[in-house]
Amino acid sequence: MEEILLDTDVFIDYLRGHKERVKDVFLRVENGQIKGIVSQLTLVELYAGDIEGREKEREIVKLLSYFEIIRLNDTLCKLAGKVRWKYKLGIADAVIAATCIETSTKLLTFNLKHFTNLPGIMLYSL
C-alpha cells in the first residue's frame, strides 16, 4: 500500500475550505487506499492554529483519526537537528523531513521550496 506523509500546510488548506485540490487524497486515506501518515509535530501546529470553537477541533480530531501519527523519538530528533543545521530549515520543516527520511515515506506538501532539493525526500504529486 502506498504511504504518504502530509505536511501541516495540506491540513490547513483543507480546514480553511480549500478542499478541492486535496479532497481526493483525504478520501483515499479514509477509504484505506493510501496509508496516511503525520508527524506528531503536525498535531502541535494544527492545535496552535486558529481553531474556531469546538466544531473545528472535532473536524481536526476526525481527520487525524485516519492517519498514523509518527511520534518524536531520539532518532528523529537527532536526524531533524542535522537536517535543520545542514539545510537551514525551520524546526517544523526539519522534523517533517526527518520523519519522511526515517520512514521512507513520500511527502505531500505545498511548501515545495523547502523540500525539493533535500536528499532522501520523495515528493508526492497530486
GROMACS .gro file of C-alpha atoms in nm:
model
  126
    1MET     CA    1   0.000   0.000   0.000
    2GLU     CA    2   0.124   0.346  -0.086
    3GLU     CA    3   0.219   0.558   0.215
    4ILE     CA    4   0.230   0.936   0.222
    5LEU     CA    5   0.309   1.185   0.492
    6LEU     CA    6   0.103   1.501   0.480
    7ASP     CA    7   0.267   1.827   0.575
    8THR     CA    8   0.076   2.060   0.804
    9ASP     CA    9   0.001   2.304   0.521
   10VAL     CA   10  -0.212   2.040   0.346
   11PHE     CA   11  -0.432   2.002   0.655
   12ILE     CA   12  -0.454   2.379   0.699
   13ASP     CA   13  -0.569   2.430   0.340
   14TYR     CA   14  -0.830   2.158   0.384
   15LEU     CA   15  -0.956   2.301   0.713
   16ARG     CA   16  -0.977   2.652   0.565
   17GLY     CA   17  -1.212   2.527   0.297
   18HIS     CA   18  -0.964   2.481   0.011
   19LYS     CA   19  -1.059   2.116  -0.018
   20GLU     CA   20  -1.071   2.067  -0.394
   21ARG     CA   21  -0.703   2.008  -0.455
   22VAL     CA   22  -0.662   1.760  -0.169
   23LYS     CA   23  -1.002   1.601  -0.113
   24ASP     CA   24  -0.909   1.300  -0.327
   25VAL     CA   25  -0.607   1.229  -0.106
   26PHE     CA   26  -0.814   1.255   0.212
   27LEU     CA   27  -1.082   1.027   0.063
   28ARG     CA   28  -0.821   0.770  -0.039
   29VAL     CA   29  -0.674   0.774   0.313
   30GLU     CA   30  -1.021   0.745   0.468
   31ASN     CA   31  -1.108   0.453   0.238
   32GLY     CA   32  -0.781   0.273   0.315
   33GLN     CA   33  -0.639   0.304  -0.037
   34ILE     CA   34  -0.343   0.508   0.089
   35LYS     CA   35  -0.179   0.487   0.428
   36GLY     CA   36  -0.179   0.842   0.562
   37ILE     CA   37   0.095   0.945   0.800
   38VAL     CA   38   0.153   1.263   1.001
   39SER     CA   39   0.429   1.380   1.226
   40GLN     CA   40   0.344   1.440   1.589
   41LEU     CA   41   0.461   1.796   1.527
   42THR     CA   42   0.172   1.843   1.284
   43LEU     CA   43  -0.068   1.794   1.574
   44VAL     CA   44   0.106   2.075   1.763
   45GLU     CA   45   0.089   2.303   1.460
   46LEU     CA   46  -0.279   2.228   1.396
   47TYR     CA   47  -0.384   2.286   1.755
   48ALA     CA   48  -0.170   2.602   1.771
   49GLY     CA   49  -0.362   2.743   1.477
   50ASP     CA   50  -0.686   2.931   1.472
   51ILE     CA   51  -0.937   2.671   1.593
   52GLU     CA   52  -1.275   2.840   1.573
   53GLY     CA   53  -1.457   2.663   1.853
   54ARG     CA   54  -1.527   2.301   1.926
   55GLU     CA   55  -1.658   2.225   1.577
   56LYS     CA   56  -1.320   2.295   1.417
   57GLU     CA   57  -1.147   2.090   1.686
   58ARG     CA   58  -1.384   1.799   1.617
   59GLU     CA   59  -1.303   1.825   1.248
   60ILE     CA   60  -0.930   1.805   1.325
   61VAL     CA   61  -0.979   1.504   1.552
   62LYS     CA   62  -1.189   1.329   1.286
   63LEU     CA   63  -0.936   1.399   1.009
   64LEU     CA   64  -0.644   1.279   1.219
   65SER     CA   65  -0.825   0.959   1.318
   66TYR     CA   66  -0.748   0.817   0.973
   67PHE     CA   67  -0.374   0.883   0.999
   68GLU     CA   68  -0.088   0.706   1.169
   69ILE     CA   69   0.090   0.955   1.394
   70ILE     CA   70   0.468   0.919   1.400
   71ARG     CA   71   0.586   1.013   1.747
   72LEU     CA   72   0.904   1.205   1.806
   73ASN     CA   73   1.187   0.996   1.945
   74ASP     CA   74   1.561   1.037   1.993
   75THR     CA   75   1.643   0.911   1.644
   76LEU     CA   76   1.402   1.151   1.475
   77CYS     CA   77   1.515   1.443   1.692
   78LYS     CA   78   1.882   1.384   1.609
   79LEU     CA   79   1.810   1.350   1.239
   80ALA     CA   80   1.588   1.661   1.241
   81GLY     CA   81   1.864   1.858   1.412
   82LYS     CA   82   2.116   1.750   1.147
   83VAL     CA   83   1.874   1.828   0.863
   84ARG     CA   84   1.795   2.170   1.014
   85TRP     CA   85   2.163   2.258   1.050
   86LYS     CA   86   2.274   2.129   0.709
   87TYR     CA   87   1.985   2.268   0.503
   88LYS     CA   88   1.894   2.574   0.714
   89LEU     CA   89   1.531   2.469   0.758
   90GLY     CA   90   1.296   2.575   1.033
   91ILE     CA   91   1.244   2.324   1.310
   92ALA     CA   92   0.899   2.215   1.188
   93ASP     CA   93   1.019   2.151   0.832
   94ALA     CA   94   1.327   1.969   0.962
   95VAL     CA   95   1.109   1.737   1.172
   96ILE     CA   96   0.879   1.670   0.875
   97ALA     CA   97   1.181   1.597   0.652
   98ALA     CA   98   1.340   1.370   0.913
   99THR     CA   99   1.013   1.181   0.953
  100CYS     CA  100   0.991   1.122   0.577
  101ILE     CA  101   1.353   1.010   0.559
  102GLU     CA  102   1.325   0.779   0.861
  103THR     CA  103   1.000   0.617   0.741
  104SER     CA  104   1.088   0.620   0.367
  105THR     CA  105   0.754   0.788   0.305
  106LYS     CA  106   0.659   1.024   0.024
  107LEU     CA  107   0.574   1.379   0.128
  108LEU     CA  108   0.268   1.575   0.020
  109THR     CA  109   0.334   1.944   0.077
  110PHE     CA  110   0.257   2.276  -0.086
  111ASN     CA  111   0.581   2.414   0.056
  112LEU     CA  112   0.793   2.272  -0.225
  113LYS     CA  113   1.081   2.520  -0.199
  114HIS     CA  114   1.183   2.382   0.141
  115PHE     CA  115   1.180   2.016   0.039
  116THR     CA  116   1.256   1.987  -0.334
  117ASN     CA  117   1.634   1.950  -0.314
  118LEU     CA  118   1.663   1.752   0.009
  119PRO     CA  119   1.830   1.412  -0.033
  120GLY     CA  120   1.606   1.131   0.084
  121ILE     CA  121   1.283   1.325   0.033
  122MET     CA  122   1.039   1.182  -0.220
  123LEU     CA  123   0.759   1.422  -0.307
  124TYR     CA  124   0.406   1.300  -0.372
  125SER     CA  125   0.244   1.478  -0.663
  126LEU     CA  126  -0.129   1.529  -0.693
   0.00000   0.00000   0.00000
